[in-house]
Coordinates of C-alpha atoms and ligand atoms in Angstrom, one line a residue:
M1 CA 0.0 0.0 0.0
E2 CA 1.5 3.3 -1.1
P3 CA 1.4 6.1 1.5
Y4 CA -0.8 8.9 0.4
S5 CA 1.2 11.5 -1.5
D6 CA 0.0 15.0 -2.2
Q7 CA 1.7 18.3 -2.6
H8 CA -0.2 19.7 0.4
I9 CA 1.3 17.3 2.9
S10 CA 4.1 18.5 5.2
D11 CA 7.2 16.5 5.9
A12 CA 6.1 15.9 9.5
T13 CA 2.9 14.2 8.2
R14 CA 4.9 12.1 5.7
R15 CA 7.1 11.0 8.6
F16 CA 4.0 10.1 10.7
L17 CA 2.5 8.1 7.8
A18 CA 5.9 6.3 7.2
R19 CA 6.1 5.1 10.9
P20 CA 4.4 1.8 11.8
R21 CA 1.1 2.6 13.5
R22 CA 0.6 0.7 16.7
M23 CA -1.7 1.0 19.7
L24 CA -0.4 2.3 23.0
I25 CA -1.0 -0.1 25.9
G26 CA 0.8 0.2 29.2
G27 CA 3.3 2.6 27.7
E28 CA 4.3 0.1 24.9
W29 CA 3.5 0.2 21.2
C30 CA 1.7 -2.9 20.2
E31 CA -0.2 -4.8 17.5
A32 CA -3.5 -6.4 18.1
V33 CA -3.2 -9.8 19.9
D34 CA -4.7 -11.6 16.9
G35 CA -2.6 -9.6 14.4
G36 CA -5.7 -8.1 12.8
T37 CA -5.6 -4.7 11.1
L38 CA -8.0 -2.4 9.5
E39 CA -7.6 -0.2 6.5
V40 CA -7.6 3.6 6.7
I41 CA -9.4 5.2 3.7
D42 CA -8.9 8.6 2.2
P43 CA -12.5 9.8 1.8
A44 CA -11.5 12.2 -1.0
T45 CA -10.5 9.3 -3.2
G46 CA -11.9 6.1 -1.7
A47 CA -8.4 4.6 -1.6
A48 CA -6.9 2.9 1.4
F49 CA -3.6 4.7 2.3
T50 CA -2.5 2.9 5.5
R51 CA -3.5 0.4 8.2
V52 CA -3.9 0.4 12.0
P53 CA -4.3 -2.5 14.4
A54 CA -7.9 -3.9 14.7
G55 CA -7.9 -4.4 18.5
G56 CA -10.5 -6.7 20.0
A57 CA -11.7 -7.8 23.4
E58 CA -8.3 -9.2 24.5
D59 CA -6.5 -6.0 23.6
I60 CA -9.2 -4.1 25.6
D61 CA -8.5 -6.4 28.6
R62 CA -4.8 -5.6 28.4
A63 CA -5.4 -1.9 28.2
V64 CA -7.9 -1.9 31.1
A65 CA -5.4 -3.9 33.2
A66 CA -2.6 -1.4 32.4
A67 CA -4.9 1.5 33.2
R68 CA -5.9 -0.2 36.5
R69 CA -2.2 -0.7 37.5
A70 CA -1.4 2.9 36.7
F71 CA -4.4 4.1 38.7
E72 CA -3.5 2.2 41.8
S73 CA 0.3 2.2 41.9
G74 CA 3.4 3.9 40.5
D75 CA 3.8 7.6 40.0
W76 CA 0.4 8.6 38.9
P77 CA -1.6 8.3 42.2
K78 CA 1.2 10.1 44.0
M79 CA 1.1 13.1 41.7
R80 CA -0.1 16.3 43.3
P81 CA -2.8 18.3 41.5
V82 CA -0.2 20.8 40.4
D83 CA 1.8 18.0 38.8
R84 CA -1.2 16.9 36.8
E85 CA -1.8 20.6 35.8
R86 CA 1.8 20.9 34.6
L87 CA 1.6 17.6 32.6
L88 CA -1.6 18.7 30.9
L89 CA -0.1 22.1 30.0
R90 CA 3.0 20.3 28.6
F91 CA 0.7 18.1 26.5
A92 CA -1.2 21.2 25.2
D93 CA 2.2 22.8 24.3
L94 CA 3.1 19.7 22.3
I95 CA -0.3 19.7 20.5
E96 CA 0.2 23.3 19.6
A97 CA 3.8 22.7 18.4
N98 CA 2.5 20.0 16.1
A99 CA -0.8 21.7 15.1
Q100 CA -0.3 21.7 11.3
E101 CA 0.7 18.0 11.2
L102 CA -2.4 17.1 13.4
A103 CA -4.6 19.2 11.1
E104 CA -3.3 17.5 8.0
I105 CA -3.7 14.0 9.5
E106 CA -7.3 14.8 10.5
A107 CA -8.0 16.2 7.0
L108 CA -6.6 13.0 5.3
D109 CA -8.4 10.7 7.7
N110 CA -11.8 12.4 8.0
G111 CA -11.9 14.5 4.8
K112 CA -12.6 17.8 6.6
P113 CA -11.0 21.0 5.2
V114 CA -7.5 21.3 6.6
V115 CA -7.9 25.0 7.3
M116 CA -10.9 24.3 9.5
A117 CA -9.1 21.3 11.2
R118 CA -6.3 23.7 12.2
L119 CA -8.4 26.8 13.1
V120 CA -11.2 24.9 14.8
D121 CA -10.4 21.3 15.8
V122 CA -6.8 21.7 16.8
A123 CA -7.2 25.2 18.2
L124 CA -10.1 24.0 20.4
V125 CA -8.1 21.0 21.6
V126 CA -5.2 23.2 22.7
D127 CA -7.4 25.6 24.6
F128 CA -9.5 22.9 26.2
L129 CA -6.4 21.0 27.5
R130 CA -5.2 24.3 29.0
Y131 CA -8.6 25.1 30.4
M132 CA -8.9 21.6 32.1
A133 CA -5.3 21.8 33.3
G134 CA -6.4 24.8 35.4
W135 CA -9.2 22.7 37.0
A136 CA -6.7 20.0 38.3
T137 CA -5.8 22.3 41.2
K138 CA -9.4 23.4 41.8
I139 CA -11.2 20.2 42.5
E140 CA -12.6 20.7 46.0
G141 CA -15.1 19.4 48.6
A142 CA -17.0 21.2 51.3
T143 CA -17.2 21.2 55.1
M144 CA -20.5 20.8 56.9
D145 CA -21.6 21.4 60.4
V146 CA -23.8 18.3 60.9
S147 CA -26.7 17.8 63.2
V148 CA -27.5 14.2 64.1
P149 CA -30.5 13.6 66.6
L150 CA -29.0 10.6 68.4
M151 CA -25.6 12.1 68.9
R152 CA -26.5 15.3 70.7
D153 CA -23.7 14.8 73.2
R154 CA -21.0 14.3 70.6
E155 CA -19.3 16.9 68.5
L156 CA -19.4 16.0 64.8
F157 CA -17.6 17.2 61.8
G158 CA -18.5 16.5 58.2
F159 CA -16.7 17.1 55.0
T160 CA -16.8 15.9 51.4
R161 CA -13.9 14.9 49.1
R162 CA -13.9 14.7 45.4
E163 CA -11.9 11.6 44.2
P164 CA -11.1 10.5 40.7
V165 CA -13.8 8.0 39.5
G166 CA -11.2 5.5 38.4
V167 CA -10.4 3.8 35.1
V168 CA -12.3 5.5 32.2
G169 CA -13.3 4.0 28.9
A170 CA -13.9 6.5 26.2
I171 CA -15.5 5.7 22.9
I172 CA -15.5 8.5 20.3
P173 CA -16.9 9.2 16.8
W174 CA -15.3 10.1 13.5
N175 CA -16.7 13.7 13.0
F176 CA -14.2 15.5 15.3
P177 CA -11.8 12.7 16.2
L178 CA -9.1 14.8 17.9
L179 CA -11.5 17.2 19.6
M180 CA -13.7 14.4 20.9
A181 CA -10.6 12.6 22.2
A182 CA -9.6 15.8 24.0
W183 CA -13.1 16.2 25.5
K184 CA -12.7 12.9 27.3
V185 CA -8.9 12.8 27.9
A186 CA -8.5 16.3 29.4
P187 CA -11.1 16.0 32.2
A188 CA -10.0 12.4 33.0
L189 CA -6.3 13.3 33.3
A190 CA -7.0 16.6 35.2
S191 CA -9.1 14.6 37.7
G192 CA -6.5 11.9 38.3
C193 CA -8.3 9.1 36.4
T194 CA -6.5 6.7 33.9
M195 CA -8.1 5.7 30.7
V196 CA -8.6 3.6 27.6
L197 CA -9.5 5.5 24.4
K198 CA -11.2 3.7 21.5
P199 CA -11.3 6.0 18.4
A200 CA -13.8 5.4 15.6
E201 CA -12.7 2.8 13.0
E202 CA -13.1 5.4 10.2
T203 CA -10.7 7.9 11.8
P204 CA -8.1 6.2 14.1
L205 CA -5.0 8.3 13.1
T206 CA -5.0 11.4 15.2
A207 CA -5.7 9.4 18.4
L208 CA -2.4 7.5 17.7
R209 CA -0.5 10.8 17.1
F210 CA -2.2 12.1 20.3
A211 CA -0.8 9.0 22.1
E212 CA 2.7 9.7 20.9
L213 CA 2.5 13.2 22.2
A214 CA 1.0 12.1 25.6
K215 CA 4.0 9.8 26.0
E216 CA 6.4 12.6 25.0
A217 CA 4.6 14.9 27.5
G218 CA 5.6 12.4 30.2
Y219 CA 2.4 10.6 31.3
P220 CA 3.4 7.5 33.2
A221 CA 2.9 4.2 31.4
G222 CA -0.7 3.0 31.5
V223 CA -2.3 6.3 32.4
F224 CA -3.4 6.9 28.8
N225 CA -4.0 3.9 26.5
V226 CA -5.3 3.8 22.9
V227 CA -6.9 0.7 21.4
T228 CA -7.9 1.1 17.7
G229 CA -10.6 -1.2 16.4
H230 CA -14.2 -1.7 15.4
G231 CA -17.2 -0.7 17.5
H232 CA -18.9 -4.1 17.7
T233 CA -15.6 -5.7 18.9
A234 CA -13.3 -3.3 20.8
G235 CA -16.0 -0.7 21.5
A236 CA -18.5 -3.3 22.9
A237 CA -15.8 -4.9 25.0
L238 CA -14.8 -1.6 26.5
A239 CA -18.4 -0.4 27.2
G240 CA -19.3 -3.6 29.0
H241 CA -16.0 -4.1 30.8
K242 CA -16.2 -4.9 34.5
G243 CA -12.8 -3.4 35.1
I244 CA -13.7 0.2 34.4
E245 CA -15.6 2.8 36.5
K246 CA -16.8 5.1 33.8
V247 CA -17.8 5.1 30.2
A248 CA -17.8 8.3 28.2
F249 CA -19.4 7.9 24.8
T250 CA -20.1 10.3 21.8
G251 CA -21.8 8.9 18.8
S252 CA -25.2 7.8 17.5
T253 CA -28.3 7.6 19.8
E254 CA -28.7 4.0 18.6
I255 CA -25.3 2.9 19.8
G256 CA -25.4 5.2 22.8
K257 CA -28.4 3.3 24.2
L258 CA -26.5 0.0 23.8
V259 CA -23.4 1.5 25.6
G260 CA -25.6 2.9 28.3
K261 CA -27.3 -0.5 28.9
A262 CA -24.0 -2.3 29.0
A263 CA -22.6 0.2 31.4
L264 CA -25.6 0.0 33.7
D265 CA -25.2 -3.8 34.0
N266 CA -22.0 -3.1 35.8
M267 CA -23.2 0.1 37.4
T268 CA -20.4 1.8 35.5
R269 CA -20.8 5.6 35.5
V270 CA -21.8 6.7 32.0
S271 CA -22.1 9.9 30.0
L272 CA -23.6 10.0 26.5
E273 CA -23.3 12.7 23.9
L274 CA -25.7 11.6 21.1
G275 CA -27.4 12.8 18.0
G276 CA -29.4 15.9 17.2
K277 CA -31.9 17.5 14.7
S278 CA -31.3 21.1 15.8
P279 CA -33.6 23.9 14.7
V280 CA -32.4 27.2 13.3
I281 CA -35.3 29.7 13.9
V282 CA -35.3 32.9 11.9
L283 CA -37.7 35.5 13.2
D284 CA -39.3 38.1 10.9
D285 CA -37.1 41.0 12.0
A286 CA -33.8 39.2 11.1
D287 CA -31.7 40.4 8.2
P288 CA -32.3 37.8 5.5
A289 CA -28.8 37.9 4.1
A290 CA -27.2 37.4 7.6
A291 CA -29.7 34.7 8.4
A292 CA -28.9 32.8 5.1
A293 CA -25.2 33.0 5.8
G294 CA -25.8 31.8 9.4
A295 CA -28.0 29.0 8.3
A296 CA -25.3 27.9 5.7
Q297 CA -22.6 27.8 8.4
A298 CA -25.0 26.0 10.7
I299 CA -25.5 23.1 8.3
F300 CA -22.5 22.9 6.0
F301 CA -19.7 23.3 8.5
N302 CA -17.8 19.9 8.7
Q303 CA -20.0 18.7 5.8
G304 CA -23.0 18.7 8.1
Q305 CA -21.4 15.9 10.2
V306 CA -21.9 17.8 13.4
C307 CA -24.1 16.6 16.3
T308 CA -25.4 20.2 16.7
A309 CA -25.8 20.8 12.9
G310 CA -28.7 23.2 12.2
S311 CA -30.6 20.7 10.0
R312 CA -34.1 22.1 10.3
L313 CA -34.4 25.7 9.2
F314 CA -37.6 27.5 10.3
V315 CA -38.0 30.9 8.6
H316 CA -40.9 33.3 9.2
K317 CA -43.1 33.1 6.1
S318 CA -42.6 36.8 5.3
R319 CA -38.9 36.1 4.9
F320 CA -38.9 32.5 3.7
D321 CA -38.3 33.0 0.0
E322 CA -35.5 35.5 0.5
V323 CA -33.6 33.5 3.1
V324 CA -34.0 30.2 1.1
E325 CA -32.8 31.9 -2.1
G326 CA -29.8 33.3 -0.2
L327 CA -29.0 29.9 1.4
A328 CA -29.4 28.1 -1.9
G329 CA -27.0 30.5 -3.6
I330 CA -24.4 30.0 -0.9
A331 CA -24.8 26.2 -1.2
A332 CA -24.4 26.2 -4.9
G333 CA -21.3 28.4 -4.7
M334 CA -19.3 26.4 -2.2
K335 CA -16.0 24.9 -3.4
L336 CA -15.9 21.1 -3.0
G337 CA -12.5 19.4 -2.8
P338 CA -10.2 17.1 -0.8
G339 CA -9.8 18.2 2.8
I340 CA -6.1 18.4 2.4
D341 CA -6.4 21.2 -0.2
P342 CA -6.3 24.5 1.6
A343 CA -8.8 26.0 -1.0
T344 CA -11.5 23.4 -0.1
Q345 CA -14.7 24.7 1.7
V346 CA -16.6 21.4 1.6
G347 CA -14.8 18.1 1.8
P348 CA -16.1 14.6 1.2
L349 CA -18.2 12.7 3.8
V350 CA -16.3 10.4 6.0
S351 CA -17.1 7.1 4.4
A352 CA -18.9 5.3 1.6
V353 CA -21.5 4.2 4.2
Q354 CA -22.1 7.7 5.3
Q355 CA -22.4 9.0 1.7
Q356 CA -24.9 6.3 0.9
R357 CA -26.9 7.0 4.1
V358 CA -27.1 10.7 3.2
L359 CA -28.0 10.1 -0.4
G360 CA -30.6 7.6 0.8
Y361 CA -32.2 10.3 2.9
I362 CA -32.2 12.8 0.0
R363 CA -33.9 10.1 -2.2
S364 CA -36.5 9.5 0.5
G365 CA -37.2 13.2 0.6
Y366 CA -37.9 13.2 -3.1
E367 CA -40.1 10.2 -2.8
E368 CA -42.2 11.9 -0.2
G369 CA -42.6 15.0 -2.3
A370 CA -39.7 17.3 -1.2
R371 CA -37.7 19.3 -3.8
A372 CA -34.1 20.4 -3.8
A373 CA -33.6 24.2 -3.9
A374 CA -29.9 23.5 -4.2
G375 CA -27.7 20.4 -4.5
G376 CA -29.4 17.0 -3.9
E377 CA -26.8 14.8 -5.8
P378 CA -23.5 13.1 -5.2
A379 CA -20.6 15.3 -6.5
R380 CA -17.7 14.1 -8.6
V381 CA -14.5 15.8 -7.6
G382 CA -11.1 15.2 -9.2
A383 CA -10.6 11.7 -10.5
G384 CA -13.8 10.5 -8.7
G385 CA -14.2 7.8 -6.1
G386 CA -14.5 10.3 -3.2
Y387 CA -17.6 10.4 -0.9
F388 CA -18.8 13.9 -1.9
V389 CA -22.4 15.1 -1.6
Q390 CA -23.5 18.5 -2.9
P391 CA -24.6 21.0 -0.2
T392 CA -28.3 20.5 -0.3
V393 CA -31.4 22.6 0.6
L394 CA -34.7 20.7 0.6
V395 CA -38.0 22.6 0.5
D396 CA -41.7 21.6 0.2
T397 CA -41.4 19.2 3.1
R398 CA -44.0 18.1 5.6
D399 CA -43.2 17.7 9.3
D400 CA -43.8 13.9 9.2
M401 CA -41.2 13.2 6.5
K402 CA -38.1 11.2 7.3
V403 CA -35.8 14.0 6.2
V404 CA -37.5 16.3 8.8
R405 CA -37.6 13.8 11.6
E406 CA -34.3 11.8 11.5
E407 CA -30.7 12.8 11.9
I408 CA -29.1 12.8 8.4
F409 CA -25.6 13.8 9.5
G410 CA -24.6 15.3 6.2
P411 CA -24.8 18.6 4.2
V412 CA -28.6 18.5 4.0
V413 CA -31.0 21.1 5.5
V414 CA -34.8 21.1 5.3
A415 CA -36.2 24.7 5.1
M416 CA -39.7 25.3 6.3
P417 CA -41.9 28.4 6.7
Y418 CA -43.9 29.2 9.9
E419 CA -46.4 31.8 10.9
D420 CA -46.1 32.5 14.6
L421 CA -43.9 32.0 17.7
D422 CA -46.2 29.4 19.4
E423 CA -46.2 27.3 16.2
V424 CA -42.4 27.5 15.7
A425 CA -41.7 26.7 19.4
R426 CA -43.9 23.6 19.1
R427 CA -42.4 22.4 15.8
A428 CA -38.9 23.1 17.0
N429 CA -39.5 20.8 20.0
D430 CA -41.3 18.2 17.9
T431 CA -38.3 15.8 17.8
P432 CA -36.9 13.1 20.0
Y433 CA -33.6 15.1 20.1
G434 CA -32.7 18.1 22.2
L435 CA -29.0 19.0 21.7
A436 CA -29.0 22.6 20.4
A437 CA -31.0 25.4 18.6
S438 CA -30.3 28.8 17.3
I439 CA -32.6 31.9 17.1
W440 CA -31.9 34.7 14.7
S441 CA -33.4 38.0 15.7
N442 CA -32.5 41.3 17.4
D443 CA -35.9 41.5 19.2
L444 CA -34.7 40.9 22.8
S445 CA -38.1 40.4 24.3
R446 CA -39.2 37.8 21.8
V447 CA -35.7 36.0 21.9
H448 CA -35.9 35.9 25.7
R449 CA -39.4 34.5 25.6
L450 CA -38.4 31.8 23.2
I451 CA -35.2 30.6 24.9
P452 CA -36.9 28.9 27.9
R453 CA -39.4 27.2 25.6
I454 CA -36.7 25.4 23.5
K455 CA -35.9 22.0 24.9
A456 CA -32.2 21.9 24.1
G457 CA -28.9 21.8 26.0
T458 CA -27.5 24.8 24.1
V459 CA -29.4 27.8 22.5
W460 CA -27.4 30.2 20.3
V461 CA -28.7 33.6 19.4
N462 CA -27.5 35.1 16.1
C463 CA -24.8 32.4 15.9
H464 CA -24.6 28.6 15.6
N465 CA -22.1 25.9 16.4
I466 CA -20.1 28.1 18.8
L467 CA -18.6 26.3 21.7
D468 CA -16.7 27.6 24.7
N469 CA -14.7 25.6 27.2
A470 CA -16.4 27.2 30.2
M471 CA -20.0 26.4 28.9
P472 CA -21.5 23.0 29.8
F473 CA -22.4 21.0 26.7
G474 CA -24.8 18.2 26.3
G475 CA -28.3 17.2 25.4
Y476 CA -31.9 17.1 26.6
K477 CA -34.1 14.1 25.7
Q478 CA -32.5 11.5 23.4
S479 CA -29.5 13.7 22.7
G480 CA -27.8 12.3 25.7
I481 CA -27.0 12.2 29.4
G482 CA -24.6 14.5 31.2
R483 CA -22.8 17.7 30.5
E484 CA -19.2 17.9 29.2
M485 CA -16.9 21.0 29.4
G486 CA -17.1 23.8 32.0
R487 CA -17.0 23.0 35.7
A488 CA -19.9 20.5 35.1
V489 CA -17.6 17.9 33.5
L490 CA -15.7 17.4 36.8
D491 CA -18.9 15.7 38.1
L492 CA -18.5 13.1 35.4
Y493 CA -14.9 12.2 36.3
T494 CA -15.0 12.3 40.1
E495 CA -17.0 10.6 42.9
S496 CA -18.1 12.5 45.9
K497 CA -17.2 11.0 49.3
S498 CA -18.9 12.2 52.5
V499 CA -16.9 11.9 55.7
I500 CA -18.4 12.2 59.1
M501 CA -16.1 12.3 62.1
A502 CA -17.2 12.1 65.8
L503 CA -14.7 14.2 67.6
Ligands
LIG1 P1 -21.6 4.9 15.9 O1 -22.4 5.5 17.0 O2 -21.8 3.5 15.5 O3 -20.0 5.1 16.2 C1 -19.5 5.9 17.3 C2 -18.5 5.2 18.0 O4 -19.1 4.0 18.7 C3 -17.3 4.6 17.2 O5 -16.1 4.6 17.9 C4 -17.8 3.1 17.0 O6 -16.7 2.3 16.8 C5 -18.4 2.8 18.4 N1 -19.3 1.7 18.4 C6 -20.1 1.2 17.3 N2 -20.8 0.2 17.7 C7 -20.5 0.0 19.1 C8 -20.9 -1.0 20.0 N3 -21.8 -1.9 19.7 N4 -20.4 -0.9 21.3 C9 -19.6 0.1 21.6 N5 -19.1 1.0 20.7 C10 -19.6 1.0 19.5 O7 -21.8 5.9 14.7 P2 -21.7 5.5 13.1 O8 -22.2 4.2 12.8 O9 -20.3 5.8 12.7 O10 -22.7 6.6 12.5 C11 -24.0 6.4 12.3 C12 -24.9 7.6 12.5 O11 -24.7 8.0 13.9 C13 -24.5 8.8 11.7 O12 -25.1 8.8 10.5 C14 -24.9 9.9 12.6 O13 -26.3 10.2 12.4 C15 -24.8 9.4 14.0 N6 -23.5 9.9 14.6 C16 -23.6 11.0 15.5 C17 -22.5 11.5 16.1 C18 -22.6 12.6 17.0 O14 -21.6 13.3 17.3 N7 -23.8 12.9 17.5 C19 -21.2 11.0 15.7 C20 -21.2 9.9 14.8 C21 -22.3 9.4 14.3
LIG2 MG1 -22.4 2.3 13.8

């Protein structure tokens, strides 16, 4: 198999691709126990360009055992909070120093535009590691003056401690591979946990580079382990493992439910970040051009493969034609290309499966009577073979159509007119999901009245897909359980212990 060769790849990336790619278990680089491998495919061409180990249940056992040893003995449990802070800061510095290489690997592996990978994915990872490093020294309990009826004659003193939850199993998706790794790794390592990370089979590469940099940063052997492999083998073995204390999962609602049930069987702590069908709500006072640009960014960023993608656009009927025309114009003018080309605005979807799934949804929309105001077809780019889909705007939909109800996870938005706020609030909430929403208006009173009515973990006003490390992130309803980022994430990676002392 020839390593991928392209004029846009730096020497650092070439060197990474030329090294053998192995999993990191207990500080050692290793192959899968059974010698299995899986192909890594360039979604811009459909060609395999390298392989990684296909770890399975036995590899997960070894990684969990290594993480357990590191959690209970050796240097890691002796580290002071300030030592964990310093390590995470060093890790962040190494990510920053290798930002371009990581962005290129992400672009090759996932297909996303390299400029976005650098300015969004890698930049957010560096900031998040530094943000969480600061929390390592700020994990605290409380003291209580307790009153117990039967012990009136004794003086009592109560306090709580926050302790690391233990060994963490993290299972992450392919849409933001490095960023989703960081969302699990940073709070786990800041809190003193150890972990096993299972990246998605479609995009295993940046997790392996991440592991090299963690080792270089100086994490003791076994603190951070990476097992590459398939979901139904390595992923399932990790989710149901009796040797871990917590599972952190990001991915589809379907698999999230399986992971949640497997975790509950062992009473493993679990947090789930799942799918979405997020509404973009344009009120009648919004500037149509700004709303169209905002709606385009909300759905086409990362080829629409974003859990918070603004995939249902509701525009007040007085502005509907103008906004849809603007959005369709933007969609038609976007430059498709391989992610690794800095001129690309829209890359391929991650896999042939994903391309077929998205095209199947578009077809089902046509069959049920919808019409494409823009796009609606696969796109041929370069020599062909890549998993491209045109940025697509569907109109003439009904609320019961599959394209309106189900998560498409591609560059496809359904645009729908509405008449009044009560109606749009009801329709925006008429979904099993509740991850995010955006409202476009400068009418403060109406915006404030709408915000509490929207059942979603995040509501944006006059922006979409904007994340901040300090803001908790997660879903209502079937979009998940738990909140990542912000102070809230510490609750997911620590246990609270209550201590009562009779003095
Ligand atoms: P998926 O949910 O199957 O994959 C996510 C992760 O779960 C991967 O690491 C995978 O290896 C792992 N996994 C798969 N089966 C597992 C199992 N039985 N036990 C434990 N881990 C398992 O997502 P998939 O199949 O790649 O995409 C299907 C659809 O899911 C997409 O079209 C999209 O609608 C949605 N999705 C949503 C994401 C989000 O961030 N909300 C991310 C990825 C997919
Ligand atoms: Mg799957």
